[in-house]
PDB file of C-alpha atoms and ligand atoms in Angstrom:
ATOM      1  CA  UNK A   1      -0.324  15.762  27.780  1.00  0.00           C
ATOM      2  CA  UNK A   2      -2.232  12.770  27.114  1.00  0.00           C
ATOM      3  CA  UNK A   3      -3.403  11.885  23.348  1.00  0.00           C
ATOM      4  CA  UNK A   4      -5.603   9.282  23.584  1.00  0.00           C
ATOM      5  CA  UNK A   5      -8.756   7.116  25.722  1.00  0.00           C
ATOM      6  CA  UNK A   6      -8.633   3.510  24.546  1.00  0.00           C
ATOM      7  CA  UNK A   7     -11.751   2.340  26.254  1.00  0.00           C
ATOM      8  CA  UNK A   8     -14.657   3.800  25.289  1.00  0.00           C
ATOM      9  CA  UNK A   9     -18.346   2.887  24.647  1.00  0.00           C
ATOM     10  CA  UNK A  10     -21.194   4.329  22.150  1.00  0.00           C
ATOM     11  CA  UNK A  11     -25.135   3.648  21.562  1.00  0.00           C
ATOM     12  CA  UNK A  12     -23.517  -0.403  20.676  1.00  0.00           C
ATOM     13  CA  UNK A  13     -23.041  -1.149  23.727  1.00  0.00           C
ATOM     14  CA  UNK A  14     -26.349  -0.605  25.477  1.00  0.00           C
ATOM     15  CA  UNK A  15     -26.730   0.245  29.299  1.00  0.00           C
ATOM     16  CA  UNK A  16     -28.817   3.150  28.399  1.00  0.00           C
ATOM     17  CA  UNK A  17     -26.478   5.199  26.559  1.00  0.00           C
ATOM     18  CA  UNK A  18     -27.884   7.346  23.570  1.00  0.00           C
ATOM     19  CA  UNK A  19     -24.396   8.501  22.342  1.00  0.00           C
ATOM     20  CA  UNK A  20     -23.292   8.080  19.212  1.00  0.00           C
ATOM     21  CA  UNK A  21     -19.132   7.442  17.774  1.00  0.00           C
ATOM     22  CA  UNK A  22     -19.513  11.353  16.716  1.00  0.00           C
ATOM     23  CA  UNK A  23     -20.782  12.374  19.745  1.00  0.00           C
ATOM     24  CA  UNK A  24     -17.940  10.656  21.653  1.00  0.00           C
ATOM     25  CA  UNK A  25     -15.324  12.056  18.727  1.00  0.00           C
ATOM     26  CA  UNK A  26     -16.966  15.343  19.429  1.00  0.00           C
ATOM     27  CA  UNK A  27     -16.303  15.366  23.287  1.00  0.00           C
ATOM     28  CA  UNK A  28     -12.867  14.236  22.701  1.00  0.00           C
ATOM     29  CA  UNK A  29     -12.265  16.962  20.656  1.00  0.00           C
ATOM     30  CA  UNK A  30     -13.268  19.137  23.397  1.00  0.00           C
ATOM     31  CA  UNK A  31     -10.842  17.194  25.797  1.00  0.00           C
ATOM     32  CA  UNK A  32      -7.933  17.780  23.184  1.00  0.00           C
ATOM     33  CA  UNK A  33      -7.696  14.061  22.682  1.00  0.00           C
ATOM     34  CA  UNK A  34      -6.531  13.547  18.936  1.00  0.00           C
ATOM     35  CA  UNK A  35      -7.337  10.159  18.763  1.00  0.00           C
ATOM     36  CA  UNK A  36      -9.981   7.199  20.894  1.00  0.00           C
ATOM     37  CA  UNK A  37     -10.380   3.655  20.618  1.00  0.00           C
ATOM     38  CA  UNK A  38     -14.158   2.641  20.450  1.00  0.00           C
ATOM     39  CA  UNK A  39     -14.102  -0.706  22.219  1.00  0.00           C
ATOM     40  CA  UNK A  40     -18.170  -1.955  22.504  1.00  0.00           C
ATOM     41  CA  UNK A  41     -19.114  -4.516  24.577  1.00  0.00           C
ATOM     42  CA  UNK A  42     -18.535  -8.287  22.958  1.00  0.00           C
ATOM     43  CA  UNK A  43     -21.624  -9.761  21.526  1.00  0.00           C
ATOM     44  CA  UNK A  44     -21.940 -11.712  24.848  1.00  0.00           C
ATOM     45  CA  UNK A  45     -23.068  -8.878  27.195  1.00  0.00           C
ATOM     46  CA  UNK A  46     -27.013  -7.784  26.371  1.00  0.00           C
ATOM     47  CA  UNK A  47     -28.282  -5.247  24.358  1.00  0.00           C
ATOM     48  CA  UNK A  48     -24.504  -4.761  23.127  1.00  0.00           C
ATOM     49  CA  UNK A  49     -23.727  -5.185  19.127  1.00  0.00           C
ATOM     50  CA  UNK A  50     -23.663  -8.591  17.664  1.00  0.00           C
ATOM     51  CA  UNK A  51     -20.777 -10.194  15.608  1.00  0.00           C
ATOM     52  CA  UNK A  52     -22.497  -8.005  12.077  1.00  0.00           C
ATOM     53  CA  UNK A  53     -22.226  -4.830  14.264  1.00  0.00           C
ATOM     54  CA  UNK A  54     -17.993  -5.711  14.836  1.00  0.00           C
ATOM     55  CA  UNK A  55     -17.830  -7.159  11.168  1.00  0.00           C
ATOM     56  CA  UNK A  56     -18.828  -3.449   9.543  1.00  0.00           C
ATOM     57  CA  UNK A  57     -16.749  -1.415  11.834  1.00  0.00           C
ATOM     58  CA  UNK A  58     -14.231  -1.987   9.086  1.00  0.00           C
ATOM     59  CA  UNK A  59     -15.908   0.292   6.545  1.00  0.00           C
ATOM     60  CA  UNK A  60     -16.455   3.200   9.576  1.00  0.00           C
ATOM     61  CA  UNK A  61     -14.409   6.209   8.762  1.00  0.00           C
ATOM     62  CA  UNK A  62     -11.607   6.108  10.348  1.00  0.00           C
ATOM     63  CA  UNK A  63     -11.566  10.354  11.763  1.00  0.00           C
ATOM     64  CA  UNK A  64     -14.731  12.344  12.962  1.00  0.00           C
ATOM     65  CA  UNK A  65     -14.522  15.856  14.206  1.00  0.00           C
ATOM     66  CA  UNK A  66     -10.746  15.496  13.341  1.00  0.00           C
ATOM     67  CA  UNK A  67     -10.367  12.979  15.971  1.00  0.00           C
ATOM     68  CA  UNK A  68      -8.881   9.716  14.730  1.00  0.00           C
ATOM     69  CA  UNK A  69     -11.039   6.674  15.444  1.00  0.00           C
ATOM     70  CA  UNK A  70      -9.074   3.137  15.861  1.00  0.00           C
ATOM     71  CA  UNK A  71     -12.414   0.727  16.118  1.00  0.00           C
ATOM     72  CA  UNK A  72     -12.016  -2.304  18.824  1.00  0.00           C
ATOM     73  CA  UNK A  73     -14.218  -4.392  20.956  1.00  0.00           C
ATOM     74  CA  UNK A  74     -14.189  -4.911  24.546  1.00  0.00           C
ATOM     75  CA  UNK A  75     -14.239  -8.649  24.652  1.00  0.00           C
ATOM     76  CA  UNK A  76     -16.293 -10.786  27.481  1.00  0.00           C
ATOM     77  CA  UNK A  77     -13.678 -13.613  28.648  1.00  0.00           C
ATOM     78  CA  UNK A  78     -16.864 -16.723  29.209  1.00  0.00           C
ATOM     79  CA  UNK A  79     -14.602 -19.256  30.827  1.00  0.00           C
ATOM     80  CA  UNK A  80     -11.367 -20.100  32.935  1.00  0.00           C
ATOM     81  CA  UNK A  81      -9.891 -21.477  29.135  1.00  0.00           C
ATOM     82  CA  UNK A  82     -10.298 -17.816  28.311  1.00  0.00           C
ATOM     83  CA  UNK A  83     -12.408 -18.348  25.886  1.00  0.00           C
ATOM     84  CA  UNK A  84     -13.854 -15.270  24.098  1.00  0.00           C
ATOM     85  CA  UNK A  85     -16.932 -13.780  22.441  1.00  0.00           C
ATOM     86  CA  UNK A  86     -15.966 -12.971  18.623  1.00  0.00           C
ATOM     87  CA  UNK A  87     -14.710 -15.282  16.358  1.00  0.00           C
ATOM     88  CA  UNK A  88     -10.856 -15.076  14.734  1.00  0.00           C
ATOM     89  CA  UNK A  89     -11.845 -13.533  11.482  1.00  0.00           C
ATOM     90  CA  UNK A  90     -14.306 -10.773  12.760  1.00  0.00           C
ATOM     91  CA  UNK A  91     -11.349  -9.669  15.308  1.00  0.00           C
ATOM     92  CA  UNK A  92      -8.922  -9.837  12.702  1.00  0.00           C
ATOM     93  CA  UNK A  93     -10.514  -7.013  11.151  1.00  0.00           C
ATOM     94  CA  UNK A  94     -10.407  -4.950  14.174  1.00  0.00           C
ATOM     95  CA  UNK A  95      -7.961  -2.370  15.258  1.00  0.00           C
ATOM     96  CA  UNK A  96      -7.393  -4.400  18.867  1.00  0.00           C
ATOM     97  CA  UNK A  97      -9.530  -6.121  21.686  1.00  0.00           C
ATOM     98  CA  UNK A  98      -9.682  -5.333  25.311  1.00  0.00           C
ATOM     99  CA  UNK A  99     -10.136  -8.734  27.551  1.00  0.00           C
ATOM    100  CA  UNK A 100     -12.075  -8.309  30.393  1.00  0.00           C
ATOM    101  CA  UNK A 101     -14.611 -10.238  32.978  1.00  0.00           C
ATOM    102  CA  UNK A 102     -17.944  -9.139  33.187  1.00  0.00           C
ATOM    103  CA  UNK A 103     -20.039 -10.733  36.393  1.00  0.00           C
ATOM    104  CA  UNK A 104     -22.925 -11.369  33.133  1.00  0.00           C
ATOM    105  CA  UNK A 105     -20.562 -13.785  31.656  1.00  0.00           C
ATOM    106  CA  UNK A 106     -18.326 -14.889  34.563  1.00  0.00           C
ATOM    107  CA  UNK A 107     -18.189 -16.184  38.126  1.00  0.00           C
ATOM    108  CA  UNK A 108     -15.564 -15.255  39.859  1.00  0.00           C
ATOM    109  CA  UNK A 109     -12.862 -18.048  39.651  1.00  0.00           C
ATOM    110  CA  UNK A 110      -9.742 -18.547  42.263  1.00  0.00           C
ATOM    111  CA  UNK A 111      -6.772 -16.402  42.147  1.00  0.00           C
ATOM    112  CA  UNK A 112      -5.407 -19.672  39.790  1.00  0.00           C
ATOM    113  CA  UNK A 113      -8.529 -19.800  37.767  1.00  0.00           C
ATOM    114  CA  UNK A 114      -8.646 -16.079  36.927  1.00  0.00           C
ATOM    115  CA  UNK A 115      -4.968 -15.482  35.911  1.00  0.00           C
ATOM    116  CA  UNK A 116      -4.956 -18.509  33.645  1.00  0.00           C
ATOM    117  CA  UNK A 117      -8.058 -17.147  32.373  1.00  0.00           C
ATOM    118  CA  UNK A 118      -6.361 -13.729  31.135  1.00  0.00           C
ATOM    119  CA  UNK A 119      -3.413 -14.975  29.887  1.00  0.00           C
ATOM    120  CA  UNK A 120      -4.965 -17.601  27.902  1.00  0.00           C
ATOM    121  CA  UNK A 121      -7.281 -15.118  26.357  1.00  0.00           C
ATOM    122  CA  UNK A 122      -4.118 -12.230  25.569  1.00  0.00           C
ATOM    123  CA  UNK A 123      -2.651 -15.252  22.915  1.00  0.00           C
ATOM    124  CA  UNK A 124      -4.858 -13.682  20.527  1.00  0.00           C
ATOM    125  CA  UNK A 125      -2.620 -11.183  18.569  1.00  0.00           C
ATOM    126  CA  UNK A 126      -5.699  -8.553  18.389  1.00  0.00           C
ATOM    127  CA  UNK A 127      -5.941  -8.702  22.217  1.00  0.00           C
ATOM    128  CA  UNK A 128      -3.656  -5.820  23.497  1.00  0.00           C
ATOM    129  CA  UNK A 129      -5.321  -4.624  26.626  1.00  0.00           C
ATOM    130  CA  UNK A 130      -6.546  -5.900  29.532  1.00  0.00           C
ATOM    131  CA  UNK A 131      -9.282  -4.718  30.934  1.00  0.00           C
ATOM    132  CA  UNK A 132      -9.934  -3.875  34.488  1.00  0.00           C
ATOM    133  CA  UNK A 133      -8.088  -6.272  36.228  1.00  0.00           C
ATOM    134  CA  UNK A 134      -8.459  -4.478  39.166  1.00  0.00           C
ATOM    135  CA  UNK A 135     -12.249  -5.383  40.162  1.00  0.00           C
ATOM    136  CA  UNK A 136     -12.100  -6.713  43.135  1.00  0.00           C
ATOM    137  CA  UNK A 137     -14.546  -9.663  42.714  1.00  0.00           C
ATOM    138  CA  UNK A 138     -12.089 -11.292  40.026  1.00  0.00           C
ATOM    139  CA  UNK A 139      -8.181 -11.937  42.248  1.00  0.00           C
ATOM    140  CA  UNK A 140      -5.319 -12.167  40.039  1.00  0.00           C
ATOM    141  CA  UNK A 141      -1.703 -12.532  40.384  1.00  0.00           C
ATOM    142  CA  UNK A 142      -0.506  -9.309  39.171  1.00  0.00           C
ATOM    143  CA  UNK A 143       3.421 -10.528  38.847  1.00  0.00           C
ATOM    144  CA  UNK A 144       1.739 -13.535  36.996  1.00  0.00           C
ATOM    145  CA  UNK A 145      -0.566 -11.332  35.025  1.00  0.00           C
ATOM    146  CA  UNK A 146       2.639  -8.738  34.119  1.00  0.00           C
ATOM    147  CA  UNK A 147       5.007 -10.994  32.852  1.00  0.00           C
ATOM    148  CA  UNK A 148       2.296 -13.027  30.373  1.00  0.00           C
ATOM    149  CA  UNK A 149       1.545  -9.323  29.182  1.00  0.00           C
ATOM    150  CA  UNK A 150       4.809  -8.276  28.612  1.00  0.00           C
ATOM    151  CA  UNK A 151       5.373 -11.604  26.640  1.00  0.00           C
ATOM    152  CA  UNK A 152       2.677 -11.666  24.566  1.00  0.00           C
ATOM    153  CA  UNK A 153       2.667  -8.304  23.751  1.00  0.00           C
ATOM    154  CA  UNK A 154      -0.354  -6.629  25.810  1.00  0.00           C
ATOM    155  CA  UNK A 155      -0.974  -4.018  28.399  1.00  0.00           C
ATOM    156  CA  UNK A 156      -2.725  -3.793  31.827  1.00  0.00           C
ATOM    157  CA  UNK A 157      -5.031  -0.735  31.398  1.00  0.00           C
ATOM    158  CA  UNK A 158      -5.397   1.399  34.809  1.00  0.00           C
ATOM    159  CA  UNK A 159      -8.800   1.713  34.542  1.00  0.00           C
ATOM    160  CA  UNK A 160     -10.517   5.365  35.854  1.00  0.00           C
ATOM    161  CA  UNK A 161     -13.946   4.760  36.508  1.00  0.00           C
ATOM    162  CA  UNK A 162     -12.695   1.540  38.689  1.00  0.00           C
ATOM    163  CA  UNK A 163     -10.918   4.296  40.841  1.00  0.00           C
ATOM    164  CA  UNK A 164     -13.989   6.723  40.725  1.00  0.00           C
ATOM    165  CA  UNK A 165     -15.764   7.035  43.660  1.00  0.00           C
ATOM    166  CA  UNK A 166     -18.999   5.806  42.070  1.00  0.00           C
ATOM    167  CA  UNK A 167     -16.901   2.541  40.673  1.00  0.00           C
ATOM    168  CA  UNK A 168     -18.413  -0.577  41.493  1.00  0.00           C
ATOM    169  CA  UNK A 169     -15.630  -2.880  41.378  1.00  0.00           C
ATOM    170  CA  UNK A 170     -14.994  -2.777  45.021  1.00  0.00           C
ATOM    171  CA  UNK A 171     -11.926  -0.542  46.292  1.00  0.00           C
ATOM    172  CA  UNK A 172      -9.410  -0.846  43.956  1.00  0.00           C
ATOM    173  CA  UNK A 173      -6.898   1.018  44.783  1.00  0.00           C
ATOM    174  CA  UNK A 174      -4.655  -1.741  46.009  1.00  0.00           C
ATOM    175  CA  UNK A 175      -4.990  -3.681  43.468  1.00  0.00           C
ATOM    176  CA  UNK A 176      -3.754  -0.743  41.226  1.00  0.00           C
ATOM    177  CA  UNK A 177      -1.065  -0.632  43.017  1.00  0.00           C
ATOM    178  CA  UNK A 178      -0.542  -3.684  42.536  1.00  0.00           C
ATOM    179  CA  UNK A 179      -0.685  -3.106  38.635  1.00  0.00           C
ATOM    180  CA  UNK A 180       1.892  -0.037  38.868  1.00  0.00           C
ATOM    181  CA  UNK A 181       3.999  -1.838  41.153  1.00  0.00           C
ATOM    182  CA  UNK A 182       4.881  -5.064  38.671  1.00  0.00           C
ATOM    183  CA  UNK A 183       4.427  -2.905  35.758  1.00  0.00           C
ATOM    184  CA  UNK A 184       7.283  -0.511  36.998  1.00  0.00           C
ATOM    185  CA  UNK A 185       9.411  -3.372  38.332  1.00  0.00           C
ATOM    186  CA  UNK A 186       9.571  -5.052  34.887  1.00  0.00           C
ATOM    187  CA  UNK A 187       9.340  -1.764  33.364  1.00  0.00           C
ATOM    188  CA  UNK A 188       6.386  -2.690  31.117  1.00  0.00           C
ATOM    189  CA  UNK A 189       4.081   0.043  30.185  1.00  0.00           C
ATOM    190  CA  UNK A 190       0.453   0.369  31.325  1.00  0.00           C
ATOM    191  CA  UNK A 191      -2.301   2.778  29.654  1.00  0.00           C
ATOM    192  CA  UNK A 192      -4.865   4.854  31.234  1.00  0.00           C
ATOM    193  CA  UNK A 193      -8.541   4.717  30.282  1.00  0.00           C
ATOM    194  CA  UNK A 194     -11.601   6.428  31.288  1.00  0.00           C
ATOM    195  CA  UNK A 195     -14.454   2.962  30.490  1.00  0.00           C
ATOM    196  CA  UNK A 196     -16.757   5.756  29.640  1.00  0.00           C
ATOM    197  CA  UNK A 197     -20.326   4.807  28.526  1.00  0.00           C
ATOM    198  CA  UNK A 198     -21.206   7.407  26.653  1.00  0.00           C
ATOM    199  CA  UNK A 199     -19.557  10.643  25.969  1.00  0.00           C
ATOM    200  CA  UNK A 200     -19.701  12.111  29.610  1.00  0.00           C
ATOM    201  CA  UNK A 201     -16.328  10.566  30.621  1.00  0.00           C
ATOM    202  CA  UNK A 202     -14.283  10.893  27.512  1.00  0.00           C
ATOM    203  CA  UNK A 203     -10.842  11.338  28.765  1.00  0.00           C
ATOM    204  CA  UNK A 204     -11.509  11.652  32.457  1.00  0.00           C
ATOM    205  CA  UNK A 205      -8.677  10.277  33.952  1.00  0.00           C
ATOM    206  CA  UNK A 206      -8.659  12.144  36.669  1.00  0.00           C
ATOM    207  CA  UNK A 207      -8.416   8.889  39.705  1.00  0.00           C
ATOM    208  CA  UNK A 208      -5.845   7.489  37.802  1.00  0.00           C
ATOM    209  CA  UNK A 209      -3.751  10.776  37.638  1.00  0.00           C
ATOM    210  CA  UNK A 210      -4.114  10.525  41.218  1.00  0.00           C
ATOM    211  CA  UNK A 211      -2.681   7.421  41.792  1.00  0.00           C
ATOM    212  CA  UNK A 212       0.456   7.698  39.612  1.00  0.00           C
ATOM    213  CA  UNK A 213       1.188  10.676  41.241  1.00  0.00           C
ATOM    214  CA  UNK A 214       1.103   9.528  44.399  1.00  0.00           C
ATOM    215  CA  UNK A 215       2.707   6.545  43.754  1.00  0.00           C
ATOM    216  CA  UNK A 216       5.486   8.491  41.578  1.00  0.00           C
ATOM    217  CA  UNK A 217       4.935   5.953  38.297  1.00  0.00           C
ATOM    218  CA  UNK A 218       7.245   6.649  35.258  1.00  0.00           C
ATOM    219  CA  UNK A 219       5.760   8.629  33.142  1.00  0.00           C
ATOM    220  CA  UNK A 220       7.441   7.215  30.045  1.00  0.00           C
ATOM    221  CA  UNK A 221       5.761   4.018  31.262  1.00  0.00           C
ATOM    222  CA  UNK A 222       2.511   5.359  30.365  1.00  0.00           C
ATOM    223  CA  UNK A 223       1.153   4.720  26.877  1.00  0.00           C
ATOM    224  CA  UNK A 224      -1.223   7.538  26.421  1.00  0.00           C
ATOM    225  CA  UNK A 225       1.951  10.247  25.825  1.00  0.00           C
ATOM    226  CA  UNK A 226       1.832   9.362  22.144  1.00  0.00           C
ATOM    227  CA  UNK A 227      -0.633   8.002  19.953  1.00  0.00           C
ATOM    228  CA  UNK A 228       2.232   6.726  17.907  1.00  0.00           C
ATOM    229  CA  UNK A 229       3.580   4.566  20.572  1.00  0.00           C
ATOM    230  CA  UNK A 230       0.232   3.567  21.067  1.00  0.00           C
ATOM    231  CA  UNK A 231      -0.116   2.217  17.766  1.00  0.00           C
ATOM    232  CA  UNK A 232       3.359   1.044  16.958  1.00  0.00           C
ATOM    233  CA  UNK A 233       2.233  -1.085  19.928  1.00  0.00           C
ATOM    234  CA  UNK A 234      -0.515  -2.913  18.860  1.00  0.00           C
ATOM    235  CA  UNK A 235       0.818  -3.323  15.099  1.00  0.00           C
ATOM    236  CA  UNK A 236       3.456  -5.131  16.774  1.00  0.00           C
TER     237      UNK A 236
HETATM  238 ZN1   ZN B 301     -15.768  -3.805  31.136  1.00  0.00          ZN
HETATM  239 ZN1   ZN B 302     -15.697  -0.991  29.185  1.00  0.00          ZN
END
């Protein structure tokens, strides 16, 4: 029932994973996913792909495996401006960016510092997700957070391998909440997406599932139904 994983990582974004875009396009595949985003790390985090890497994702083919590839990047927000790690042209040439905070490239700002952060960084019009708002290290103010995303254009991913038992973003399953709760209230959608480095995870969203069962979320709230809607969305 779900089409797509926008969050996903190859060989680019180093932390020791040896898999390539095919062998993530492969897995999907497997998963019955017709379509993933490929969103490597931002040239910020270590060992991830630098701004030539992003530049030539242009020229990648766009299906493998007959699994339709949109190419992205997962940005590193460096500062409560929201400043970000590729440069306007290079993401212009991109699919869309994920925003996200990365304890490599961030301290932990107030509850103040780290909303302003986000929605400064979502007035990019590549930036249509953001990423795993849920960590517990980085406090936002999810009404705050919802209503900048529904102006600008951008969703609040629920993010799976947060939820996962081996997640190390703290317990965030109130913060989730949190997420579905504003989300639902301003009926803005949210996506799912598994974060998975490498192809082991590909469309795992099995946490998340969890939670929007239990806590009864809309199902036409949730992106991943169509890959259509999914990319009417961030042509918009
Ligand atoms: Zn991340
Ligand atoms: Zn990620």
């Amino acid at each position: 029932m779900y089409e797509f994983d926008p969050h996903l990582h190859c060989i680019a974004s180093g932390h020791g994973t040896t898999h390539t875009i095919t062998d993530l396009a492969k897995q999907a595949r497997e998963q019955h996913l017709s379509m993933i985003g490929l969103t490597d790390h931002g040239p910020a985090t270590m060992h991830s792909g630098r701004v030539s890497y992003f530049r030539n994702l242009k020229y990648a083919p766009k299906n493998r495996c007959g699994v339709e590839i949109l190419y992205g990047v997962e940005l590193n927000i460096l500062d409560y401006k929201g400043n970000i790690d590729l440069d306007y042209e290079t993401l212009e040439s991109l699919d869309y960016a994920i925003i996200s905070m990365h304890p490599q490239n961030i301290r932990p700002g107030s509850t103040e510092e780290n909303t302003f952060a986000y929605v400064n960084a979502m007035k990019h019009p590549k930036v249509k997700i953001v990423g795993h708002c849920d960590d517990t290290k980085y406090p936002v103010d999810y009404q705050a957070l919802v209503l900048a995303a529904k102006h600008y254009g951008v969703v609040l991913e629920l993010n799976n391998s947060s939820l996962s038992p081996e997640g190390y973003r703290g317990d965030t399953r109130s913060n989730a909440r949190s997420i579905l709760y504003w989300c639902r209230y301003y009926r803005h959608p949210i996506v799912l997406s598994s974060d998975s480095h490498g192809k082991e995870n590909v469309g795992d969203f099995r946490y998340a599932i969890e939670l929007i069962k239990e806590d009864e979320f809309p199902e036409e709230l949730i992106l991943n139904t169509s890959t259509k809607r999914f990319k009417s969305f961030i042509e918009a």
